[in-house]
Amino acid sequence: MIQTSKMSMDRERVLRTKLHQLECHFTWALIKEDIDLPDLLNRLEEQLKLDYGKKEALGRGYCALAYVKFLQGFQEEALNNLMTSVKLYIECHEEEFHKILIVTYGNLAWVNYHMKNYTECESYLQKLQTIDEKHSTEASSVPEVLGEKGWTFLKFSHKYYERAKECFKKGLELEPEDSECNTGYAIALFRTEHGGFTYTNSPTIKQLRRAIEINPDDDVLKVLLAMRLVIYKRCDEAEILVENALERSPDHPHVMRYVGKFFRSRGCVDRSIPLLNKALEKSPNSSFIHHQLALCYKIKKIQLLQEGNHHTKTSQVQQIRDQIIYHLEMAATHAPCFITAMSDLALHYGERREIPRAEELFQMTFQTAKEKNDNLYLVSFYYAEFQLHCKRCEALAIEHYMQCLKLCPGSPEGKKSCNSLKKIAEKRTRENTQDGEAYAILGFLHKEKGENLQAIVCYEKALSYVENDEYLRILGDLRMSMQ
């Protein structure tokens, strides 16, 4: 009995060592806490419908779906999805030992191991060994594997976008003409490139053009290129690309949603809203589309408020606010970790004078952001707005604007926080030239910009009007840094 138990443990240990050497979802450091599983599940299921008839794409989709089912604790479903993936790949390539099966066989080995089906696990490890021997290539250097790995990183979490970019880049070094890697690399660059480039040297624009050249029928890529061209004031070409994509693919849900986003970013919400609603009919569980619609209605709300005559427009503003809240609620329902949507929703509850409900949602969102270690600066910004405009609590607004600015100074929210703090401080110094806290706020802003000399002047002025140990400590640190 003891001998049998030892043999079983040895077998398990050997298997686990081999499993950790595989290239598959189980070895790609996909952390459950980084992933919004309900949202990912919705998006994968939607993609499977979109890829209907494309066996290779469906094979990849079922392989990814299997891993999500495993994370949710549904091992039998995971196994069934992986078997579907194998069937699709073999139908597509008519070969049991094609390189494209590396990831699926790896996942099958892992799932069977977790289900204690050790004989089955060993059989898939043997299949992988046969593929290795047949192709004489390390799995980590197989373009098909790098492509699947890159798409996994793109789909599973924004935290993995940089890793996705590296996978596609490596795949293109091996096969420069590979369609999937060119498309994936273009999308990864689109999602990770923020400022610092011009029209002529933008890697995103260059790669999008390259991907469209290889995939001329991919209308989603054309809309993404249009969205990037607008940033560099190339509006005429952008408009042509968008109209062409819409004409060619009027019912493609991804084309509709991105064209909707394009028009929304251009301020054309009356063109954006019908498109997004049409896309929503095809993808009713899309948190992305619901969020885009909420942003459209926010623009309409702002436009209405800027027109004046607030008293006569109160009911219209309320109707639009209700629309915003509905779409934000739906976005948060379908993506329970969608921190931007949750924070904005809490703020709009505050605008509707549902203060306790807003406070409760803000606290939940703070907790989610801390647990996920993600977008805490966003929650801080929205909470500051809530405190300033809904609760009229300037002290807490200042505290959270500062928190946002410290966490992410280069973000749009960080810049807005900086502007709000400056306005608050300048208003207070105009009303009271001896307001020590106002000068400390200005000192904080200079310090965050690295303007230490100006920060010292402001903190010295603050301390001339108020006694504050924290200001004194900051001033001491600033003086030390200048020595």
Short mmCIF file of C-alpha atoms in Angstrom, two decimals:
data_model
loop_
_atom_site.label_atom_id
_atom_site.label_comp_id
_atom_site.label_asym_id
_atom_site.label_seq_id
_atom_site.Cartn_x
_atom_site.Cartn_y
_atom_site.Cartn_z
CA MET A 1 0.00 0.00 0.00
CA ILE A 2 2.78 2.42 0.96
CA GLN A 3 4.75 1.36 -2.13
CA THR A 4 1.71 1.97 -4.41
CA SER A 5 1.17 5.43 -2.86
CA LYS A 6 4.84 6.32 -3.39
CA MET A 7 4.67 5.18 -7.04
CA SER A 8 1.56 7.34 -7.56
CA MET A 9 3.27 10.38 -6.00
CA ASP A 10 6.38 9.83 -8.15
CA ARG A 11 4.24 9.56 -11.28
CA GLU A 12 2.40 12.77 -10.36
CA ARG A 13 5.68 14.59 -9.70
CA VAL A 14 7.15 13.53 -13.05
CA LEU A 15 3.97 14.59 -14.86
CA ARG A 16 3.91 17.98 -13.18
CA THR A 17 7.53 18.63 -14.15
CA LYS A 18 6.71 17.88 -17.79
CA LEU A 19 3.50 19.91 -17.70
CA HIS A 20 5.31 23.05 -16.53
CA GLN A 21 7.50 22.86 -19.65
CA LEU A 22 4.54 23.11 -22.03
CA GLU A 23 3.31 26.13 -23.99
CA CYS A 24 -0.38 26.55 -23.12
CA HIS A 25 -2.81 28.65 -21.08
CA PHE A 26 -1.80 26.88 -17.87
CA THR A 27 1.85 28.00 -18.19
CA TRP A 28 1.36 31.55 -19.47
CA ALA A 29 0.99 33.14 -16.02
CA LEU A 30 -2.66 34.10 -16.54
CA ILE A 31 -3.63 35.25 -13.06
CA LYS A 32 -7.29 34.76 -12.21
CA GLU A 33 -7.42 38.06 -10.29
CA ASP A 34 -6.36 39.95 -13.44
CA ILE A 35 -9.31 38.63 -15.42
CA ASP A 36 -12.95 39.72 -15.43
CA LEU A 37 -14.27 36.19 -16.06
CA PRO A 38 -17.96 37.02 -16.83
CA ASP A 39 -16.92 39.70 -19.33
CA LEU A 40 -14.29 37.46 -20.93
CA LEU A 41 -16.81 34.62 -21.20
CA ASN A 42 -19.29 36.95 -22.96
CA ARG A 43 -16.63 38.14 -25.39
CA LEU A 44 -15.38 34.63 -26.20
CA GLU A 45 -18.90 33.34 -26.81
CA GLU A 46 -19.62 36.35 -29.03
CA GLN A 47 -16.39 35.72 -30.96
CA LEU A 48 -17.38 32.09 -31.53
CA LYS A 49 -20.62 33.26 -33.18
CA LEU A 50 -18.69 35.77 -35.27
CA ASP A 51 -16.15 33.12 -36.38
CA TYR A 52 -18.86 30.64 -37.43
CA GLY A 53 -17.52 28.61 -40.36
CA LYS A 54 -13.86 29.58 -39.76
CA LYS A 55 -12.55 26.32 -38.32
CA GLU A 56 -9.09 27.51 -37.31
CA ALA A 57 -10.41 30.60 -35.52
CA LEU A 58 -13.09 28.47 -33.83
CA GLY A 59 -10.44 26.00 -32.70
CA ARG A 60 -8.53 28.80 -30.99
CA GLY A 61 -11.75 30.18 -29.50
CA TYR A 62 -12.83 26.87 -27.95
CA CYS A 63 -9.33 26.35 -26.56
CA ALA A 64 -9.45 29.73 -24.77
CA LEU A 65 -13.04 29.13 -23.66
CA ALA A 66 -11.97 25.81 -22.12
CA TYR A 67 -9.42 27.57 -19.91
CA VAL A 68 -12.06 30.07 -18.73
CA LYS A 69 -14.41 27.18 -17.90
CA PHE A 70 -11.57 25.53 -15.97
CA LEU A 71 -11.00 28.73 -13.96
CA GLN A 72 -14.72 28.77 -13.17
CA GLY A 73 -14.45 25.20 -11.85
CA PHE A 74 -16.21 23.44 -14.75
CA GLN A 75 -13.62 20.80 -15.63
CA GLU A 76 -15.92 18.58 -17.72
CA GLU A 77 -17.01 21.57 -19.81
CA ALA A 78 -13.36 22.54 -20.23
CA LEU A 79 -12.58 19.02 -21.45
CA ASN A 80 -15.50 19.07 -23.92
CA ASN A 81 -14.45 22.45 -25.32
CA LEU A 82 -10.89 21.22 -25.80
CA MET A 83 -12.09 18.12 -27.65
CA THR A 84 -14.15 20.42 -29.92
CA SER A 85 -10.99 22.48 -30.51
CA VAL A 86 -9.03 19.34 -31.49
CA LYS A 87 -11.81 18.22 -33.86
CA LEU A 88 -11.91 21.62 -35.59
CA TYR A 89 -8.14 21.83 -35.98
CA ILE A 90 -7.89 18.29 -37.41
CA GLU A 91 -10.76 18.99 -39.83
CA CYS A 92 -8.97 22.14 -40.90
CA HIS A 93 -5.48 20.63 -41.35
CA GLU A 94 -6.30 16.90 -41.75
CA GLU A 95 -3.42 16.06 -39.43
CA GLU A 96 -3.28 14.82 -35.83
CA PHE A 97 0.22 16.17 -35.22
CA HIS A 98 0.06 19.67 -36.71
CA LYS A 99 1.88 22.49 -34.88
CA ILE A 100 -1.41 24.32 -34.42
CA LEU A 101 -2.50 21.65 -31.89
CA ILE A 102 0.37 22.34 -29.46
CA VAL A 103 -1.60 24.66 -27.17
CA THR A 104 -4.79 22.55 -27.20
CA TYR A 105 -2.92 19.32 -26.44
CA GLY A 106 -1.06 21.14 -23.66
CA ASN A 107 -4.34 22.29 -22.13
CA LEU A 108 -5.74 18.76 -22.44
CA ALA A 109 -2.73 17.35 -20.61
CA TRP A 110 -3.21 19.86 -17.78
CA VAL A 111 -6.98 19.38 -17.44
CA ASN A 112 -6.62 15.58 -17.37
CA TYR A 113 -3.87 15.94 -14.77
CA HIS A 114 -6.15 18.04 -12.55
CA MET A 115 -8.91 15.45 -13.00
CA LYS A 116 -6.37 12.74 -12.02
CA ASN A 117 -6.70 11.10 -15.43
CA TYR A 118 -2.96 10.44 -15.48
CA THR A 119 -3.01 7.95 -18.36
CA GLU A 120 -4.86 10.46 -20.57
CA CYS A 121 -2.46 13.19 -19.46
CA GLU A 122 0.50 11.02 -20.52
CA SER A 123 -1.09 10.32 -23.91
CA TYR A 124 -1.29 14.04 -24.69
CA LEU A 125 2.28 14.57 -23.53
CA GLN A 126 3.24 11.82 -25.98
CA LYS A 127 1.36 13.56 -28.80
CA LEU A 128 3.26 16.77 -28.01
CA GLN A 129 6.56 14.88 -28.07
CA THR A 130 5.64 13.49 -31.51
CA ILE A 131 4.95 17.05 -32.76
CA ASP A 132 8.32 18.21 -31.37
CA GLU A 133 10.17 15.36 -33.07
CA LYS A 134 8.33 15.86 -36.35
CA HIS A 135 9.01 19.60 -36.62
CA SER A 136 12.31 19.84 -34.68
CA THR A 137 11.27 23.22 -33.28
CA GLU A 138 10.86 24.48 -29.72
CA ALA A 139 7.17 25.14 -29.03
CA SER A 140 8.04 28.64 -27.79
CA SER A 141 9.37 29.47 -31.28
CA VAL A 142 6.43 28.16 -33.30
CA PRO A 143 4.55 31.06 -35.01
CA GLU A 144 1.18 29.31 -34.49
CA VAL A 145 1.88 29.09 -30.75
CA LEU A 146 3.12 32.68 -30.54
CA GLY A 147 0.00 33.86 -32.37
CA GLU A 148 -2.34 31.97 -30.05
CA LYS A 149 -0.40 33.21 -27.03
CA GLY A 150 -0.59 36.79 -28.29
CA TRP A 151 -4.35 36.64 -28.88
CA THR A 152 -4.81 35.13 -25.42
CA PHE A 153 -2.93 38.02 -23.80
CA LEU A 154 -4.95 40.55 -25.84
CA LYS A 155 -8.29 39.02 -24.85
CA PHE A 156 -7.71 38.11 -21.22
CA SER A 157 -6.60 41.40 -19.62
CA HIS A 158 -5.33 44.87 -20.48
CA LYS A 159 -2.48 44.09 -18.08
CA TYR A 160 -1.14 41.62 -20.66
CA TYR A 161 -1.11 43.92 -23.70
CA GLU A 162 2.66 44.43 -23.59
CA ARG A 163 3.18 40.68 -23.44
CA ALA A 164 0.83 40.26 -26.41
CA LYS A 165 2.89 42.78 -28.37
CA GLU A 166 6.09 40.84 -27.71
CA CYS A 167 4.50 37.54 -28.82
CA PHE A 168 3.26 38.95 -32.13
CA LYS A 169 6.56 40.73 -32.73
CA LYS A 170 8.49 37.48 -32.22
CA GLY A 171 6.06 35.66 -34.50
CA LEU A 172 6.65 38.23 -37.26
CA GLU A 173 10.40 37.86 -36.92
CA LEU A 174 9.90 34.18 -37.75
CA GLU A 175 7.21 34.66 -40.44
CA PRO A 176 6.94 38.31 -41.60
CA GLU A 177 3.95 37.58 -43.86
CA ASP A 178 1.88 35.78 -41.22
CA SER A 179 -1.66 37.19 -41.38
CA GLU A 180 -2.66 36.53 -37.76
CA CYS A 181 0.54 37.95 -36.26
CA ASN A 182 0.39 41.08 -38.44
CA THR A 183 -3.21 41.72 -37.38
CA GLY A 184 -2.51 40.93 -33.72
CA TYR A 185 0.60 43.13 -33.64
CA ALA A 186 -1.35 46.04 -35.15
CA ILE A 187 -4.09 45.75 -32.52
CA ALA A 188 -1.56 45.35 -29.68
CA LEU A 189 0.26 48.50 -30.80
CA PHE A 190 -3.05 50.36 -31.14
CA ARG A 191 -3.85 49.54 -27.51
CA THR A 192 -0.43 50.34 -26.06
CA GLU A 193 0.86 53.37 -27.99
CA HIS A 194 0.02 56.57 -26.10
CA GLY A 195 1.61 59.83 -27.24
CA GLY A 196 5.24 60.57 -28.00
CA PHE A 197 4.92 59.93 -31.75
CA THR A 198 4.11 61.86 -34.91
CA TYR A 199 2.12 60.80 -37.97
CA THR A 200 5.32 59.91 -39.82
CA ASN A 201 6.95 57.79 -37.09
CA SER A 202 3.96 56.17 -35.36
CA PRO A 203 4.57 52.38 -35.18
CA THR A 204 0.80 51.84 -34.85
CA ILE A 205 -0.04 53.59 -38.12
CA LYS A 206 2.78 51.80 -39.93
CA GLN A 207 1.70 48.38 -38.65
CA LEU A 208 -2.01 48.99 -39.27
CA ARG A 209 -1.22 49.84 -42.89
CA ARG A 210 0.92 46.70 -43.14
CA ALA A 211 -1.82 44.52 -41.64
CA ILE A 212 -4.44 45.97 -44.01
CA GLU A 213 -2.12 45.30 -46.95
CA ILE A 214 -1.97 41.61 -45.94
CA ASN A 215 -5.66 41.47 -44.85
CA PRO A 216 -7.45 43.84 -47.29
CA ASP A 217 -10.87 42.46 -46.29
CA ASP A 218 -10.44 43.24 -42.59
CA ASP A 219 -12.67 46.28 -42.16
CA VAL A 220 -12.10 46.45 -38.40
CA LEU A 221 -8.44 47.28 -39.05
CA LYS A 222 -9.51 50.11 -41.35
CA VAL A 223 -11.64 51.69 -38.62
CA LEU A 224 -8.80 51.36 -36.10
CA LEU A 225 -6.48 53.11 -38.57
CA ALA A 226 -9.07 55.85 -39.02
CA MET A 227 -9.30 56.37 -35.26
CA ARG A 228 -5.54 56.76 -35.07
CA LEU A 229 -5.33 59.06 -38.13
CA VAL A 230 -7.75 61.50 -36.49
CA ILE A 231 -5.26 62.02 -33.67
CA TYR A 232 -2.80 63.34 -36.25
CA LYS A 233 -5.43 65.52 -38.00
CA ARG A 234 -5.63 63.24 -41.07
CA CYS A 235 -9.41 63.52 -41.02
CA ASP A 236 -10.13 63.20 -44.74
CA GLU A 237 -8.43 59.82 -45.05
CA ALA A 238 -10.02 58.71 -41.79
CA GLU A 239 -13.52 59.56 -43.03
CA ILE A 240 -12.92 57.65 -46.30
CA LEU A 241 -11.72 54.56 -44.39
CA VAL A 242 -14.73 54.62 -42.07
CA GLU A 243 -17.28 55.06 -44.83
CA ASN A 244 -15.60 52.28 -46.83
CA ALA A 245 -15.65 49.92 -43.84
CA LEU A 246 -19.33 50.67 -43.17
CA GLU A 247 -20.27 50.16 -46.80
CA ARG A 248 -18.44 46.83 -47.01
CA SER A 249 -19.39 45.46 -43.56
CA PRO A 250 -22.60 47.24 -42.46
CA ASP A 251 -23.67 44.42 -40.13
CA HIS A 252 -20.32 43.38 -38.67
CA PRO A 253 -20.68 43.98 -34.90
CA HIS A 254 -17.05 44.99 -34.38
CA VAL A 255 -17.11 47.38 -37.35
CA MET A 256 -20.32 48.97 -36.03
CA ARG A 257 -19.02 49.39 -32.49
CA TYR A 258 -15.69 50.90 -33.56
CA VAL A 259 -17.31 53.19 -36.13
CA GLY A 260 -19.70 54.21 -33.34
CA LYS A 261 -16.72 54.99 -31.13
CA PHE A 262 -15.07 56.89 -34.01
CA PHE A 263 -18.11 59.15 -34.48
CA ARG A 264 -18.46 59.60 -30.72
CA SER A 265 -14.81 60.71 -30.46
CA ARG A 266 -15.54 63.23 -33.23
CA GLY A 267 -18.54 64.57 -31.29
CA CYS A 268 -21.04 63.15 -33.82
CA VAL A 269 -23.18 61.34 -31.26
CA ASP A 270 -26.31 61.43 -33.42
CA ARG A 271 -24.48 59.20 -35.92
CA SER A 272 -22.85 57.13 -33.20
CA ILE A 273 -25.92 56.19 -31.13
CA PRO A 274 -27.92 54.44 -33.92
CA LEU A 275 -24.85 52.43 -34.94
CA LEU A 276 -24.10 51.37 -31.38
CA ASN A 277 -27.74 50.41 -30.81
CA LYS A 278 -27.63 48.31 -33.97
CA ALA A 279 -24.43 46.64 -32.73
CA LEU A 280 -26.12 46.05 -29.38
CA GLU A 281 -28.89 44.04 -31.08
CA LYS A 282 -26.22 41.57 -32.22
CA SER A 283 -24.21 41.69 -28.96
CA PRO A 284 -26.68 42.47 -26.14
CA ASN A 285 -24.18 41.43 -23.44
CA SER A 286 -21.36 43.69 -24.65
CA SER A 287 -20.09 45.87 -21.82
CA PHE A 288 -18.03 47.79 -24.40
CA ILE A 289 -21.07 48.85 -26.44
CA HIS A 290 -23.11 49.78 -23.35
CA HIS A 291 -20.20 51.90 -22.11
CA GLN A 292 -19.83 53.64 -25.47
CA LEU A 293 -23.55 54.46 -25.45
CA ALA A 294 -23.23 55.87 -21.92
CA LEU A 295 -20.36 58.10 -23.13
CA CYS A 296 -22.49 59.28 -26.05
CA TYR A 297 -25.34 60.27 -23.75
CA LYS A 298 -22.85 62.02 -21.45
CA ILE A 299 -21.88 64.24 -24.40
CA LYS A 300 -25.58 64.97 -25.07
CA LYS A 301 -26.04 65.85 -21.37
CA ILE A 302 -23.08 68.25 -21.41
CA GLN A 303 -24.29 69.86 -24.65
CA LEU A 304 -27.74 70.39 -23.15
CA LEU A 305 -26.35 71.93 -19.96
CA GLN A 306 -24.11 74.28 -21.97
CA GLU A 307 -27.11 75.61 -23.90
CA GLY A 308 -28.37 77.38 -20.78
CA ASN A 309 -31.97 77.67 -19.52
CA HIS A 310 -31.28 74.88 -17.05
CA HIS A 311 -34.66 75.21 -15.39
CA THR A 312 -36.61 74.47 -18.57
CA LYS A 313 -34.25 71.64 -19.53
CA THR A 314 -34.26 69.84 -16.17
CA SER A 315 -36.55 67.03 -17.32
CA GLN A 316 -34.54 66.51 -20.52
CA VAL A 317 -31.28 66.34 -18.56
CA GLN A 318 -32.86 63.84 -16.19
CA GLN A 319 -34.04 61.66 -19.08
CA ILE A 320 -30.56 61.64 -20.58
CA ARG A 321 -29.03 60.94 -17.16
CA ASP A 322 -31.36 57.95 -16.80
CA GLN A 323 -30.11 56.66 -20.16
CA ILE A 324 -26.50 57.07 -19.01
CA ILE A 325 -27.23 55.20 -15.79
CA TYR A 326 -29.03 52.38 -17.61
CA HIS A 327 -26.10 51.75 -19.96
CA LEU A 328 -23.52 52.04 -17.18
CA GLU A 329 -25.52 49.57 -15.08
CA MET A 330 -25.59 47.14 -18.00
CA ALA A 331 -21.86 47.58 -18.64
CA ALA A 332 -21.10 46.88 -14.98
CA THR A 333 -23.49 43.90 -14.92
CA HIS A 334 -21.82 42.20 -17.88
CA ALA A 335 -18.30 43.13 -16.70
CA PRO A 336 -18.35 43.14 -12.87
CA CYS A 337 -14.76 44.42 -12.72
CA PHE A 338 -15.28 47.28 -15.21
CA ILE A 339 -13.94 49.91 -12.83
CA THR A 340 -14.43 52.90 -15.14
CA ALA A 341 -18.09 52.07 -15.68
CA MET A 342 -18.68 51.36 -11.98
CA SER A 343 -17.04 54.65 -10.89
CA ASP A 344 -18.93 56.70 -13.46
CA LEU A 345 -22.17 54.96 -12.45
CA ALA A 346 -21.61 55.83 -8.79
CA LEU A 347 -21.03 59.47 -9.75
CA HIS A 348 -24.28 59.53 -11.73
CA TYR A 349 -26.17 58.05 -8.81
CA GLY A 350 -24.81 61.03 -6.89
CA GLU A 351 -26.03 63.42 -9.59
CA ARG A 352 -29.47 61.83 -9.25
CA ARG A 353 -29.24 62.55 -5.50
CA GLU A 354 -29.06 58.84 -4.60
CA ILE A 355 -26.20 59.59 -2.22
CA PRO A 356 -26.23 56.41 -0.06
CA ARG A 357 -26.39 54.22 -3.17
CA ALA A 358 -23.51 56.17 -4.71
CA GLU A 359 -21.40 55.86 -1.54
CA GLU A 360 -22.02 52.11 -1.37
CA LEU A 361 -21.01 51.57 -4.99
CA PHE A 362 -17.92 53.74 -4.59
CA GLN A 363 -16.78 51.66 -1.61
CA MET A 364 -17.35 48.44 -3.58
CA THR A 365 -15.39 49.89 -6.50
CA PHE A 366 -12.50 50.98 -4.28
CA GLN A 367 -12.37 47.43 -2.90
CA THR A 368 -12.41 45.88 -6.39
CA ALA A 369 -9.67 48.22 -7.61
CA LYS A 370 -7.48 47.38 -4.61
CA GLU A 371 -8.07 43.63 -4.94
CA LYS A 372 -7.30 43.73 -8.66
CA ASN A 373 -4.50 46.28 -8.18
CA ASP A 374 -6.03 48.07 -11.11
CA ASN A 375 -7.25 51.60 -11.93
CA LEU A 376 -7.38 52.87 -8.34
CA TYR A 377 -6.57 56.33 -9.70
CA LEU A 378 -9.82 56.27 -11.72
CA VAL A 379 -11.96 55.54 -8.66
CA SER A 380 -10.15 58.31 -6.77
CA PHE A 381 -10.91 60.79 -9.55
CA TYR A 382 -14.61 59.95 -9.78
CA TYR A 383 -14.93 59.95 -5.99
CA ALA A 384 -13.32 63.40 -5.86
CA GLU A 385 -15.85 64.62 -8.45
CA PHE A 386 -18.64 63.09 -6.37
CA GLN A 387 -17.42 64.78 -3.18
CA LEU A 388 -16.97 68.17 -4.86
CA HIS A 389 -20.13 68.36 -6.99
CA CYS A 390 -22.63 66.08 -5.23
CA LYS A 391 -21.73 66.31 -1.54
CA ARG A 392 -20.03 69.73 -1.57
CA CYS A 393 -17.21 68.34 0.54
CA GLU A 394 -14.14 70.15 -0.74
CA ALA A 395 -11.74 68.60 1.78
CA LEU A 396 -12.41 65.01 0.64
CA ALA A 397 -12.41 66.11 -3.01
CA ILE A 398 -8.93 67.60 -2.54
CA GLU A 399 -7.69 64.42 -0.85
CA HIS A 400 -8.86 62.18 -3.69
CA TYR A 401 -7.78 64.49 -6.51
CA MET A 402 -4.32 64.38 -4.93
CA GLN A 403 -4.48 60.60 -4.73
CA CYS A 404 -5.40 60.34 -8.41
CA LEU A 405 -2.63 62.73 -9.44
CA LYS A 406 -0.01 60.83 -7.42
CA LEU A 407 -1.08 57.44 -8.82
CA CYS A 408 -1.32 58.37 -12.52
CA PRO A 409 -0.21 61.95 -13.34
CA GLY A 410 -0.06 61.41 -17.12
CA SER A 411 -3.59 60.04 -17.47
CA PRO A 412 -6.52 62.26 -18.57
CA GLU A 413 -7.94 61.88 -15.04
CA GLY A 414 -4.59 62.85 -13.53
CA LYS A 415 -4.48 66.00 -15.65
CA LYS A 416 -8.10 66.85 -14.78
CA SER A 417 -7.28 66.35 -11.09
CA CYS A 418 -4.36 68.77 -11.46
CA ASN A 419 -6.61 71.39 -13.07
CA SER A 420 -9.31 70.96 -10.41
CA LEU A 421 -6.80 71.32 -7.57
CA LYS A 422 -5.35 74.43 -9.18
CA LYS A 423 -8.80 75.98 -9.56
CA ILE A 424 -9.70 75.20 -5.93
CA ALA A 425 -6.42 76.67 -4.63
CA GLU A 426 -6.58 79.81 -6.76
CA LYS A 427 -10.21 80.44 -5.84
CA ARG A 428 -9.36 80.13 -2.14
CA THR A 429 -6.34 82.46 -2.33
CA ARG A 430 -8.48 85.05 -4.13
CA GLU A 431 -11.03 84.88 -1.33
CA ASN A 432 -8.42 84.72 1.46
CA THR A 433 -4.78 85.63 0.82
CA GLN A 434 -3.82 83.94 4.13
CA ASP A 435 -5.28 80.50 3.32
CA GLY A 436 -2.36 78.22 4.25
CA GLU A 437 -3.99 75.03 2.91
CA ALA A 438 -4.48 76.65 -0.50
CA TYR A 439 -0.75 77.44 -0.73
CA ALA A 440 0.03 73.86 0.34
CA ILE A 441 -2.13 72.58 -2.55
CA LEU A 442 -0.13 74.72 -4.98
CA GLY A 443 3.06 73.42 -3.36
CA PHE A 444 1.85 69.85 -3.87
CA LEU A 445 1.18 70.55 -7.58
CA HIS A 446 4.68 71.99 -8.06
CA LYS A 447 6.21 69.03 -6.21
CA GLU A 448 4.38 66.52 -8.41
CA LYS A 449 5.72 68.30 -11.51
CA GLY A 450 9.26 68.15 -10.12
CA GLU A 451 9.34 71.94 -9.61
CA ASN A 452 10.91 71.71 -6.18
CA LEU A 453 12.01 75.34 -5.84
CA GLN A 454 8.48 76.64 -6.50
CA ALA A 455 7.11 73.94 -4.17
CA ILE A 456 9.40 75.12 -1.35
CA VAL A 457 8.18 78.71 -1.77
CA CYS A 458 4.54 77.57 -1.58
CA TYR A 459 5.02 75.33 1.47
CA GLU A 460 6.96 78.08 3.27
CA LYS A 461 4.06 80.45 2.60
CA ALA A 462 1.58 77.83 3.81
CA LEU A 463 3.52 77.38 7.06
CA SER A 464 3.57 81.13 7.62
CA TYR A 465 -0.23 80.97 8.03
CA VAL A 466 -0.85 77.54 9.57
CA GLU A 467 1.02 75.09 11.79
CA ASN A 468 1.09 71.68 10.11
CA ASP A 469 3.57 68.87 10.81
CA GLU A 470 2.95 67.22 7.43
CA TYR A 471 3.73 70.44 5.53
CA LEU A 472 6.87 70.81 7.67
CA ARG A 473 8.00 67.26 6.84
CA ILE A 474 7.42 67.78 3.11
CA LEU A 475 9.29 71.08 3.22
CA GLY A 476 12.24 69.36 4.93
CA ASP A 477 12.32 66.63 2.28
CA LEU A 478 12.20 69.22 -0.49
CA ARG A 479 15.08 71.20 1.00
CA MET A 480 17.13 67.99 1.33
CA SER A 481 16.51 67.18 -2.32
CA MET A 482 17.85 70.60 -3.34
CA GLN A 483 21.17 70.15 -1.53
#
